[in-house]
mmCIF file of C-alpha atoms in Angstrom:
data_model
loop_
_atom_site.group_PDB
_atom_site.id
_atom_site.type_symbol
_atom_site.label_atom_id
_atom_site.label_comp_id
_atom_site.label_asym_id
_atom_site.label_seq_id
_atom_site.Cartn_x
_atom_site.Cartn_y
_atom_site.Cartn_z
ATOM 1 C CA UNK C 11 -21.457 226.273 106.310
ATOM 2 C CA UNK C 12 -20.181 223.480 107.958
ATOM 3 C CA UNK C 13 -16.827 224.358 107.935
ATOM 4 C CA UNK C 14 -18.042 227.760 109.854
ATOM 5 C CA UNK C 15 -19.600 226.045 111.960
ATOM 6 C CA UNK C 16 -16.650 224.204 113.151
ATOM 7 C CA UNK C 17 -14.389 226.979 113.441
ATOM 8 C CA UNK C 18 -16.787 228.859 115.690
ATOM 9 C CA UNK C 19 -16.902 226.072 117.679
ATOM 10 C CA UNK C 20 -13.214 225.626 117.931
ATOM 11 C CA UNK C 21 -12.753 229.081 118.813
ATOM 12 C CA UNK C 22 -15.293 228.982 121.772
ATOM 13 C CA UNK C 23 -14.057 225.331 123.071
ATOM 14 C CA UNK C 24 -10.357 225.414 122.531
ATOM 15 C CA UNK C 25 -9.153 229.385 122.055
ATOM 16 C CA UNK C 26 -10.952 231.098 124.621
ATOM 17 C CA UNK C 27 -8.264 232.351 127.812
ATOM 18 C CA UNK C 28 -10.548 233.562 130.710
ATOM 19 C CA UNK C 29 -9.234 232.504 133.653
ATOM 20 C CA UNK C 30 -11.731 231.527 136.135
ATOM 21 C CA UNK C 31 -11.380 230.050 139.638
ATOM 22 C CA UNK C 32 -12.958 226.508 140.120
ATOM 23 C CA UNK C 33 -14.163 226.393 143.894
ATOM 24 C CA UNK C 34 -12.587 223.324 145.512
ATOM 25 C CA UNK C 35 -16.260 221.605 145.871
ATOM 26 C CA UNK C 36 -17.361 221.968 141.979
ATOM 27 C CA UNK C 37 -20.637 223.327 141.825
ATOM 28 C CA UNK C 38 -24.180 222.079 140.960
ATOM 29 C CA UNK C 39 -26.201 225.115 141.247
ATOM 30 C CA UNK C 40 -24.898 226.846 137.592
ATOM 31 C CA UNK C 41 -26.568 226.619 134.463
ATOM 32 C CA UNK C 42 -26.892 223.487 132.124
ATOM 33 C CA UNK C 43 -25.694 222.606 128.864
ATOM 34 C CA UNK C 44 -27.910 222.909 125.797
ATOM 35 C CA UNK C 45 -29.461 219.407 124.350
ATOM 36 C CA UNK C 46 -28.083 217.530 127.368
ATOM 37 C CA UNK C 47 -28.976 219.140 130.568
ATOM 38 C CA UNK C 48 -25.413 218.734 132.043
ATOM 39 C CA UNK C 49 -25.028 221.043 134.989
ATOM 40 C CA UNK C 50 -21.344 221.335 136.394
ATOM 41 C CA UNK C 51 -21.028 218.394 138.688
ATOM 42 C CA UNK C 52 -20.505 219.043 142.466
ATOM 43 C CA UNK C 53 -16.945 218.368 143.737
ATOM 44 C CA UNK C 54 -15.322 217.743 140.220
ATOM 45 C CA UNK C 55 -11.894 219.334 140.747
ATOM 46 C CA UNK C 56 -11.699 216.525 143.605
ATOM 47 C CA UNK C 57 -12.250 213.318 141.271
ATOM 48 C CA UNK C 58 -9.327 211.042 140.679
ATOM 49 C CA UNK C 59 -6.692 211.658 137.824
ATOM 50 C CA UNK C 60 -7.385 209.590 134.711
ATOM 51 C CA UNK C 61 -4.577 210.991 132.149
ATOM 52 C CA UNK C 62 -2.653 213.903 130.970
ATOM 53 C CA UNK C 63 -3.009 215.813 127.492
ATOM 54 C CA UNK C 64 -1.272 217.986 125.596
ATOM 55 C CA UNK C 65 -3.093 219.970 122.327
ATOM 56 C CA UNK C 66 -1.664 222.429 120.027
ATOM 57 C CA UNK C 67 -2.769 224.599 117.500
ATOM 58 C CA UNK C 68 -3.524 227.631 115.175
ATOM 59 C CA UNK C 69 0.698 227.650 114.188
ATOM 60 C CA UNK C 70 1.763 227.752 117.115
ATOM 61 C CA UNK C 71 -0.677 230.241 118.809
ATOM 62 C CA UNK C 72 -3.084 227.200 120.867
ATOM 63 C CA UNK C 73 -0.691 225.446 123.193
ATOM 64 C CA UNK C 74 -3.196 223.363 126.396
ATOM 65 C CA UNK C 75 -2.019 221.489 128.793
ATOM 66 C CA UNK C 76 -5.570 219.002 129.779
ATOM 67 C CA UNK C 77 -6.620 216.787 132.620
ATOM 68 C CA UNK C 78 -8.938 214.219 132.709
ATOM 69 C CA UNK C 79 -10.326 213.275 136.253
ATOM 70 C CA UNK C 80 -13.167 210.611 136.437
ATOM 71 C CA UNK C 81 -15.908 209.700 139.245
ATOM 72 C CA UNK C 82 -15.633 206.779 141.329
ATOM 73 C CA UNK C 83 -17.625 204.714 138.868
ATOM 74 C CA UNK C 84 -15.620 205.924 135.910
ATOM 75 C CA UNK C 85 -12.570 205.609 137.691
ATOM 76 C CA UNK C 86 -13.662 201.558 138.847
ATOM 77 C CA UNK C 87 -14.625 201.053 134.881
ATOM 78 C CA UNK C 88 -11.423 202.557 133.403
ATOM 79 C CA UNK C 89 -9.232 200.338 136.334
ATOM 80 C CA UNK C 90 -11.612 197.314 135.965
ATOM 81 C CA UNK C 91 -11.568 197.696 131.568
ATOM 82 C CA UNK C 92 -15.195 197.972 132.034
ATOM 83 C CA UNK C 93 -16.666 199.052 128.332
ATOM 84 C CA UNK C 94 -19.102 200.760 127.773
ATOM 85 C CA UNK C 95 -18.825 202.761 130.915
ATOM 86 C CA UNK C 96 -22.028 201.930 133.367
ATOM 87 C CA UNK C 97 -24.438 204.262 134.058
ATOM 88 C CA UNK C 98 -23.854 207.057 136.331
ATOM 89 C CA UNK C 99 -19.999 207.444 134.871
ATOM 90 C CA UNK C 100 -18.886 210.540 134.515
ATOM 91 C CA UNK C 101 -15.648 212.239 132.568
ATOM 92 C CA UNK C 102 -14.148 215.564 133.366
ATOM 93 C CA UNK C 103 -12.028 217.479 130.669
ATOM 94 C CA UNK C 104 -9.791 220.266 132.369
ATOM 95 C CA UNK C 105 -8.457 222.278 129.911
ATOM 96 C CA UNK C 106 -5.745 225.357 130.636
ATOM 97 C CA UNK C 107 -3.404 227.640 129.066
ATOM 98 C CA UNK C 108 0.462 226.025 128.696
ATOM 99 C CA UNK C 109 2.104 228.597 130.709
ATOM 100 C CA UNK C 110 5.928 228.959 132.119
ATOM 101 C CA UNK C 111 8.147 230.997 133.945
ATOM 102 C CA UNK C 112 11.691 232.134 133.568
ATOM 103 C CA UNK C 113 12.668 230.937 137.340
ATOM 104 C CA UNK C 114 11.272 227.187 136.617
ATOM 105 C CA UNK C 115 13.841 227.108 133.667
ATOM 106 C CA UNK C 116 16.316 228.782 135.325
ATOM 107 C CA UNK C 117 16.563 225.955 138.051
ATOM 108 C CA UNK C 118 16.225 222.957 135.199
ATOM 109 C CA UNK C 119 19.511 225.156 133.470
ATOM 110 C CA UNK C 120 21.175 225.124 136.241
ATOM 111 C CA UNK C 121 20.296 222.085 137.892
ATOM 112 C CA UNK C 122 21.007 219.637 134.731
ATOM 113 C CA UNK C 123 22.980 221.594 132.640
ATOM 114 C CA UNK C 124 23.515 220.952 128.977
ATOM 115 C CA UNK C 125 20.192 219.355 128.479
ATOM 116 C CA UNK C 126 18.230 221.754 127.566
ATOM 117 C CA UNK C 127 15.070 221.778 129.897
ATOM 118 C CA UNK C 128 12.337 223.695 130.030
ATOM 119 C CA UNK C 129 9.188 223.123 131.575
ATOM 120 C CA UNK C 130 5.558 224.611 131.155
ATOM 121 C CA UNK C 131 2.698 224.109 133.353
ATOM 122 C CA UNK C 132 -1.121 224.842 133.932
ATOM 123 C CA UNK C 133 -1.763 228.372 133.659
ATOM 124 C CA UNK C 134 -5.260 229.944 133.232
ATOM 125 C CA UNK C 135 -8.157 228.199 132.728
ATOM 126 C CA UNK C 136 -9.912 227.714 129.366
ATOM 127 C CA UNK C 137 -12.637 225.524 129.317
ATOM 128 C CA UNK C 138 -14.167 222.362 131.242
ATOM 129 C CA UNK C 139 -16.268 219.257 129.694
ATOM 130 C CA UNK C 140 -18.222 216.649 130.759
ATOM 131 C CA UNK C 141 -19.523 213.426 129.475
ATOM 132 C CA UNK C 142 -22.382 211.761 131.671
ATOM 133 C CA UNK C 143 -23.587 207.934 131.053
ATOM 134 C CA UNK C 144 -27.290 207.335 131.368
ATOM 135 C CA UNK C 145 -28.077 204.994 128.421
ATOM 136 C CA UNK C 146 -31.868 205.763 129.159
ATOM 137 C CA UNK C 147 -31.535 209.488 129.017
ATOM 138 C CA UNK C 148 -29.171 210.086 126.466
ATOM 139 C CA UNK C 149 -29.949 207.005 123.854
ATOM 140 C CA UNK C 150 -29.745 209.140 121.089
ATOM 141 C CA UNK C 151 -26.191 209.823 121.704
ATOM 142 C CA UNK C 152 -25.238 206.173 122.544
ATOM 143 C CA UNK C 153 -25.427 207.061 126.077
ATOM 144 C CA UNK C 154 -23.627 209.970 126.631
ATOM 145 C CA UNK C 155 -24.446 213.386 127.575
ATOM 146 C CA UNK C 156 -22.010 216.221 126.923
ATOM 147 C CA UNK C 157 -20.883 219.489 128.361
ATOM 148 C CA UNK C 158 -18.960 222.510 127.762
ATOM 149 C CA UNK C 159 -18.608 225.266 129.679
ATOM 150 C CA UNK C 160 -16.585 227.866 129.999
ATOM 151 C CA UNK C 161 -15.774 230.180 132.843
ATOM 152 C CA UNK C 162 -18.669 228.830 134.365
ATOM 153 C CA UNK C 163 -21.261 228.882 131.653
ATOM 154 C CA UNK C 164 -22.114 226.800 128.943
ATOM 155 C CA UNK C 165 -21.525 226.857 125.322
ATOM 156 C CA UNK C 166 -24.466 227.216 123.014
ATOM 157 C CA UNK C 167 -26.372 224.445 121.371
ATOM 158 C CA UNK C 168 -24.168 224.715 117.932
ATOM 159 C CA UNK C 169 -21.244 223.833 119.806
ATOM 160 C CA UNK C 170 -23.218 221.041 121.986
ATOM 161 C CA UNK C 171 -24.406 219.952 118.546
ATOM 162 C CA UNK C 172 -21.083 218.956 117.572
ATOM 163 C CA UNK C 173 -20.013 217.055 120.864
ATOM 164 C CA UNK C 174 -21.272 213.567 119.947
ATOM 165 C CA UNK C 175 -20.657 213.756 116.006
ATOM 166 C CA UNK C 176 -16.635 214.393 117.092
ATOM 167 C CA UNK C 177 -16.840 211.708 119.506
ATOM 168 C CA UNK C 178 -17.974 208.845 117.031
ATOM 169 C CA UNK C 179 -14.525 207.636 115.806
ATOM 170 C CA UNK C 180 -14.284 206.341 119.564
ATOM 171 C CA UNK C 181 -16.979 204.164 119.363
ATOM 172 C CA UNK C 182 -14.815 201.036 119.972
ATOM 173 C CA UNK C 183 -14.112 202.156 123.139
ATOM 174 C CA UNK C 184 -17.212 203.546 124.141
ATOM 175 C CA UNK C 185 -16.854 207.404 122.436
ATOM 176 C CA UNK C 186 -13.983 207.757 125.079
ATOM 177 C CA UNK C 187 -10.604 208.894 123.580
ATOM 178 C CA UNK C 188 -8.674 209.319 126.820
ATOM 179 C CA UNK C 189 -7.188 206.144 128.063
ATOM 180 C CA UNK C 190 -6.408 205.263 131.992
ATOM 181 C CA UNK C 191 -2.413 206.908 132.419
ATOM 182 C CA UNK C 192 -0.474 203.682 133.963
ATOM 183 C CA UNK V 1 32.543 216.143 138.079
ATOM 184 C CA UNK V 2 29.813 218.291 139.430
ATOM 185 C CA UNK V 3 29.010 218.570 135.474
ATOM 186 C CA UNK V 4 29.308 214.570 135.276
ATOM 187 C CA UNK V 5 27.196 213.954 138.391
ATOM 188 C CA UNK V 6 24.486 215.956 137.044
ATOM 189 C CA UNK V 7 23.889 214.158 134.006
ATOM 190 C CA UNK V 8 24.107 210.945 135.291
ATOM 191 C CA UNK V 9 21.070 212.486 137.345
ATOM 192 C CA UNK V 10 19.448 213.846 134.298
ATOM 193 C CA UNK V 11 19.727 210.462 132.784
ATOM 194 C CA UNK V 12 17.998 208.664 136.056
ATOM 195 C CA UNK V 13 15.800 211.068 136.749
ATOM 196 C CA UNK V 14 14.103 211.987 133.185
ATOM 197 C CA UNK V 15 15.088 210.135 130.241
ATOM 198 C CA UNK V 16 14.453 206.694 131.604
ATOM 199 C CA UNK V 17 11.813 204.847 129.267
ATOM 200 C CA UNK V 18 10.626 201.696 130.905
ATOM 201 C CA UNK V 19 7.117 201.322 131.251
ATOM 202 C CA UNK V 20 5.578 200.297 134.625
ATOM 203 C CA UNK V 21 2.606 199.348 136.126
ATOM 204 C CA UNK V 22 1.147 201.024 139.253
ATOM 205 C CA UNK V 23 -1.190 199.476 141.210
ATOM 206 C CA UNK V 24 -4.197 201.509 141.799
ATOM 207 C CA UNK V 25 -3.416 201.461 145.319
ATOM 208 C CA UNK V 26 -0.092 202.335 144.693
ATOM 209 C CA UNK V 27 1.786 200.622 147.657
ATOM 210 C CA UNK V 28 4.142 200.803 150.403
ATOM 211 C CA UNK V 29 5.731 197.670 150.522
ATOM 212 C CA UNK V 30 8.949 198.172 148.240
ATOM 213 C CA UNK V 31 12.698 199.632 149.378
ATOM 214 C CA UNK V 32 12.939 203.154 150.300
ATOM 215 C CA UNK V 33 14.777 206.057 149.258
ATOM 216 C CA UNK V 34 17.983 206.726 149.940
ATOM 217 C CA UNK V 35 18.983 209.065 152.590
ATOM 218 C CA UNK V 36 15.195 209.678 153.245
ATOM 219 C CA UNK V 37 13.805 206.737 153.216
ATOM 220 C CA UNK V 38 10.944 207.515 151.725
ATOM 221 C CA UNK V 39 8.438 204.339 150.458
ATOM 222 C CA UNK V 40 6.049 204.871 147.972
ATOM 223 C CA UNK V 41 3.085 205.896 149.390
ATOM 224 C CA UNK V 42 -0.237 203.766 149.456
ATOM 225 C CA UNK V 43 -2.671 204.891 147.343
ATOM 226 C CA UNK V 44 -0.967 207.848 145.387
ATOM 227 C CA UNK V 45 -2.371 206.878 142.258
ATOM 228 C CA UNK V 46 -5.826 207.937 143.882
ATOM 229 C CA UNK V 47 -4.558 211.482 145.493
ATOM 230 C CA UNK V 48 -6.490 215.101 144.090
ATOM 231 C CA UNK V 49 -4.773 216.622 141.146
ATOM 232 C CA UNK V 50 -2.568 219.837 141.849
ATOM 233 C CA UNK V 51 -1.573 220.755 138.247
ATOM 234 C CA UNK V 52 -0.404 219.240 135.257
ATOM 235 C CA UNK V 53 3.175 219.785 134.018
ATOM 236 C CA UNK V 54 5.399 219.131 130.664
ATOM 237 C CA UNK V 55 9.228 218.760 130.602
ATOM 238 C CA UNK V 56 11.059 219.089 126.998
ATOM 239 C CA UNK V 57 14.750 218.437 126.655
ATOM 240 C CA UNK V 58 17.636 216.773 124.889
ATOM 241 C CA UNK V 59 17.114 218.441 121.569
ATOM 242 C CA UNK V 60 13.547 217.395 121.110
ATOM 243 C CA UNK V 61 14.334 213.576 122.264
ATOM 244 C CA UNK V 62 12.798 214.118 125.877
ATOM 245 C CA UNK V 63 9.223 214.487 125.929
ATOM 246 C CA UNK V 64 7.183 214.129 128.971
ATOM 247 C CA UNK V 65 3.954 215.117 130.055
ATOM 248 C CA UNK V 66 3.477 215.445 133.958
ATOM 249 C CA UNK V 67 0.747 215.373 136.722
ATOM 250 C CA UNK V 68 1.304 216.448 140.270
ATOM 251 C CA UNK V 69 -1.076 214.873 142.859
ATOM 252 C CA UNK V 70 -1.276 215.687 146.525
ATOM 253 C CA UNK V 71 -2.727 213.621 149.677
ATOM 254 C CA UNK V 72 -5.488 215.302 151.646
ATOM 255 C CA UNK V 73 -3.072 217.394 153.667
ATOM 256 C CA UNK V 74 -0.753 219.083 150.776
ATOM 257 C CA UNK V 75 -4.427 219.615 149.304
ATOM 258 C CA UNK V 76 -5.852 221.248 151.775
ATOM 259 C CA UNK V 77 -2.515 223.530 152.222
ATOM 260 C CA UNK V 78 -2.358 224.516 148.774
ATOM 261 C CA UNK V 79 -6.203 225.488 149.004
ATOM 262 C CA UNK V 80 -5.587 227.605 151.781
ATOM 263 C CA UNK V 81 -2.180 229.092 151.020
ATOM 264 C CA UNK V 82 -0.924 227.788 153.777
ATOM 265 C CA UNK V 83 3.135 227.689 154.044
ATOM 266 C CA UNK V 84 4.918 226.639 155.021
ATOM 267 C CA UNK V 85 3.465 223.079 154.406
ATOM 268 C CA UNK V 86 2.012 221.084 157.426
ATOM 269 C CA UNK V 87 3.851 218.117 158.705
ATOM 270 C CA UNK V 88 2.375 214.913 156.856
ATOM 271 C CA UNK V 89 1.672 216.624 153.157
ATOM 272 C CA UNK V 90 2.732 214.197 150.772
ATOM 273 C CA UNK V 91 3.105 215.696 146.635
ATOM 274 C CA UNK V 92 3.749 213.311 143.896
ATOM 275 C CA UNK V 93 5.188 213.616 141.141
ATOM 276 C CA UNK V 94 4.100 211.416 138.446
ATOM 277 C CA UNK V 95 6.716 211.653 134.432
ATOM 278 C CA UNK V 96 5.070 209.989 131.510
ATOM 279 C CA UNK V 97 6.922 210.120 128.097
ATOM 280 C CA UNK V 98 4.512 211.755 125.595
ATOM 281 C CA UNK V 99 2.864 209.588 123.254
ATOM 282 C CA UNK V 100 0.324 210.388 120.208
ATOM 283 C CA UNK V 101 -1.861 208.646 118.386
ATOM 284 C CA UNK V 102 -2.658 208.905 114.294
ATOM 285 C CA UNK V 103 -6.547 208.499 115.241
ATOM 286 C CA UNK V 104 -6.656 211.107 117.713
ATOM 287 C CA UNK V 105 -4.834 213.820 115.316
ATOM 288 C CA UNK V 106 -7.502 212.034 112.500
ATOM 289 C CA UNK V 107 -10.498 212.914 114.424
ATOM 290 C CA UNK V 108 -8.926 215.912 115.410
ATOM 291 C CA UNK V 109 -8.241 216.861 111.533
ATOM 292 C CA UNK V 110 -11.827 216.498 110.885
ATOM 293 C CA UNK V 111 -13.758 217.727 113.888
ATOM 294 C CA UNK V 112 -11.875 221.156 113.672
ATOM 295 C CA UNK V 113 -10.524 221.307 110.149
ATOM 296 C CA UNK V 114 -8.030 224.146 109.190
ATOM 297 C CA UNK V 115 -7.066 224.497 112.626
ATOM 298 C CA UNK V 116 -4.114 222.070 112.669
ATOM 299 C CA UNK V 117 -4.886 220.752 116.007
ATOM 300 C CA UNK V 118 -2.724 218.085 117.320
ATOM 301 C CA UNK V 119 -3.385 216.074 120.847
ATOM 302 C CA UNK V 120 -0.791 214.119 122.962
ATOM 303 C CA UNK V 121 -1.109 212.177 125.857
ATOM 304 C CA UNK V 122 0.654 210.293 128.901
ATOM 305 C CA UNK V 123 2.061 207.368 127.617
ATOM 306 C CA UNK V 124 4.834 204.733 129.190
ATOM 307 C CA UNK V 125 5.818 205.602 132.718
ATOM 308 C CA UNK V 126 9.066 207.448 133.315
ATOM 309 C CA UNK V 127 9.454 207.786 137.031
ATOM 310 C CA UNK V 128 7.430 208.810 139.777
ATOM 311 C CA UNK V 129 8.891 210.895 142.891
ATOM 312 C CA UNK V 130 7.726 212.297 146.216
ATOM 313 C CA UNK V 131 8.430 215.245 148.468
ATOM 314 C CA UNK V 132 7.422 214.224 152.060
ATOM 315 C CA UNK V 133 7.276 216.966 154.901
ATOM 316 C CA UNK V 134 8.044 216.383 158.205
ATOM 317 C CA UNK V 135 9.847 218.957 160.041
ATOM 318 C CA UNK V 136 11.510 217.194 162.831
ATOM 319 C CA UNK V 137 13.050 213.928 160.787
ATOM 320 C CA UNK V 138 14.040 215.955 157.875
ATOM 321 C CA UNK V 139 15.334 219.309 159.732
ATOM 322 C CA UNK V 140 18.658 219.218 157.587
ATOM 323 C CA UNK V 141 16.514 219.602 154.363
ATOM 324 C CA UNK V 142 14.217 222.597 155.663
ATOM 325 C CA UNK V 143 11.467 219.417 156.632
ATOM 326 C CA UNK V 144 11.469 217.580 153.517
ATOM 327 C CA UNK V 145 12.756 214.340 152.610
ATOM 328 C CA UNK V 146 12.663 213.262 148.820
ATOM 329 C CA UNK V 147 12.229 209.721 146.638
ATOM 330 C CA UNK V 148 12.759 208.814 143.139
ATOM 331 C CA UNK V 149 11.729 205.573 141.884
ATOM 332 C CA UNK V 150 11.479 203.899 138.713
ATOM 333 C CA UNK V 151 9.538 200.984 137.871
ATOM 334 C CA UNK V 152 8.901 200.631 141.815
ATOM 335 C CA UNK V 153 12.595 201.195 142.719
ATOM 336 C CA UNK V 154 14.164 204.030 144.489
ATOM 337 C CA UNK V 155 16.969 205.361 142.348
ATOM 338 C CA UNK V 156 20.580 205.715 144.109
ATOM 339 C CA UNK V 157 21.902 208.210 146.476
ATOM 340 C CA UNK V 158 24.066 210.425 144.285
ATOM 341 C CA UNK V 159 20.310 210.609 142.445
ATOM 342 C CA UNK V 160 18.911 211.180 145.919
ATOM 343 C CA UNK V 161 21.784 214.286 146.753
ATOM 344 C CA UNK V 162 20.369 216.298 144.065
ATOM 345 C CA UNK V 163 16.816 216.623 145.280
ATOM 346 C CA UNK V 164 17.089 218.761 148.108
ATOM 347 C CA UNK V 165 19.731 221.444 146.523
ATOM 348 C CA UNK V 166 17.552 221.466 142.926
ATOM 349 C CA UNK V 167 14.799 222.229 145.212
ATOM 350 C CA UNK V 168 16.528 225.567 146.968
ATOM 351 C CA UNK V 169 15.039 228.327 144.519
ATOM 352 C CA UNK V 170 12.080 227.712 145.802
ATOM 353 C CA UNK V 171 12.360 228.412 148.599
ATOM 354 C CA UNK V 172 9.753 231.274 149.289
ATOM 355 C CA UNK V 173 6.709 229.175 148.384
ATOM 356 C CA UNK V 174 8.533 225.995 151.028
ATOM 357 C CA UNK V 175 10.850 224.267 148.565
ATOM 358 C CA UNK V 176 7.873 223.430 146.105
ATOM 359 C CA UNK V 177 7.881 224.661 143.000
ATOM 360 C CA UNK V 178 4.532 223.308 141.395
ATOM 361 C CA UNK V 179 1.112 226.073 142.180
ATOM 362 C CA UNK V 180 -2.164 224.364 142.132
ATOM 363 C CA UNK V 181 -4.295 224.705 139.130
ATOM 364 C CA UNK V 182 -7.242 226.735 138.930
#
């Protein structure tokens, strides 16, 4: 059962390839996440660039290129090596399709040839996530509230049930994986 | 010679491996480009995200993962479709080689067994470069003038040559090649 479980819930947060357009402000008005009450925070798409990742999967067939952008505070915590993150901190998880085109590699062939280049870039969106600090609210989950959502919406509760249990390991750096890119 | 020049280029421009720290200010106090003389730009590090990128090359040895940031004005252009780009947008171009980590693939392995998920993520900087538009002082390269530095230096001007020809296919969306991400 568990093992279902988590393959339903990597199907809905990592597989899924609905492109949807993110409206340069974010938006608060949408719905919230199961368990945590996470609504998609205004003016996300705006916050400042914390790293870059890379995930691949399923042989071959899950290939994401991910962006983490954080809020001013989470931005000031990463910069300042501020753990655990204060209250109010906030962690966005941009997740797209790795996409590429025939003309970029074209110009890397024929601008550096014999190297072999190819690039790949965003393409369609998959999925975004959240984690919010409010030690009060969320003390259950060592202060973090999580979010998933996907062209818009939010994922269920089983997948929001598995947010916190995945993020444990990280627990010397606050349940954050992604470090500050220099 | 045209094939030497190029590589010497390729080496410069992507395969260099020495990490650097940016301030997260960025600054504009260091030597300019060549031929442009473009300075790093204050405050880059801080600029909205436009998409992420990867390059791959050299048989497998050149890995990086890549995030393009713009200040308010390519921002606002890109949002808007408008091109060609105004006078004053500024797009960065920040190279990271990619980097993994055993504990991330671990957690990985176990969150979302059977999947064979595997996560990288920007690691040591590579180089960071800059397309700067302004229409009048850089007329002979169709308004924009170009920088490549590593480690806070601008790289030479046979580097510096390469930019503005590289950059010719793309011409019909103004010399850039990145698209913003959704």
């Amino acid at each position: 059962m568990k093992k279902i479980i988590f393959v339903s819930v990597a199907v809905a947060a990592l597989a899924g390839a609905i492109a949807y357009v993110v409206p340069a402000s974010g938006g608060a008005d949408g719905e919230a996440s199961p368990i945590y009450g996470v609504k998609i925070p205004a003016g996300y798409r705006d916050w400042r660039l914390i790293s870059v990742k890379r995930l691949t999967g399923g042989g071959g067939k899950l290939k994401q290129l991910r962006a983490e952008l954080g809020n001013d505070i989470a931005i000031k915590a990463y910069r300042e090596g501020t753990l655990p993150f204060p209250d109010g901190s906030i962690i966005a998880a941009l997740h797209w399709n790795e996409d590429s085109s025939d003309s970029d590699n074209k110009v890397l062939a024929e601008g550096f040839p014999g190297l072999g280049l190819e690039s790949t870039f965003a393409g369609s969106a998959v999925n975004v996530q959240f984690m919010v600090k409010d030690s009060k609210k969320y003390a259950a989950s060592r202060g973090w509230g999580f979010a998933d959502f996907t062209n818009g919406k939010p994922g269920n509760e089983t997948l929001h049930k598995t947010c916190f249990p995945c993020h444990q390991p990280g627990k010397d750096h606050d349940y954050v994986f992604t470090r500050y890119a220099p």
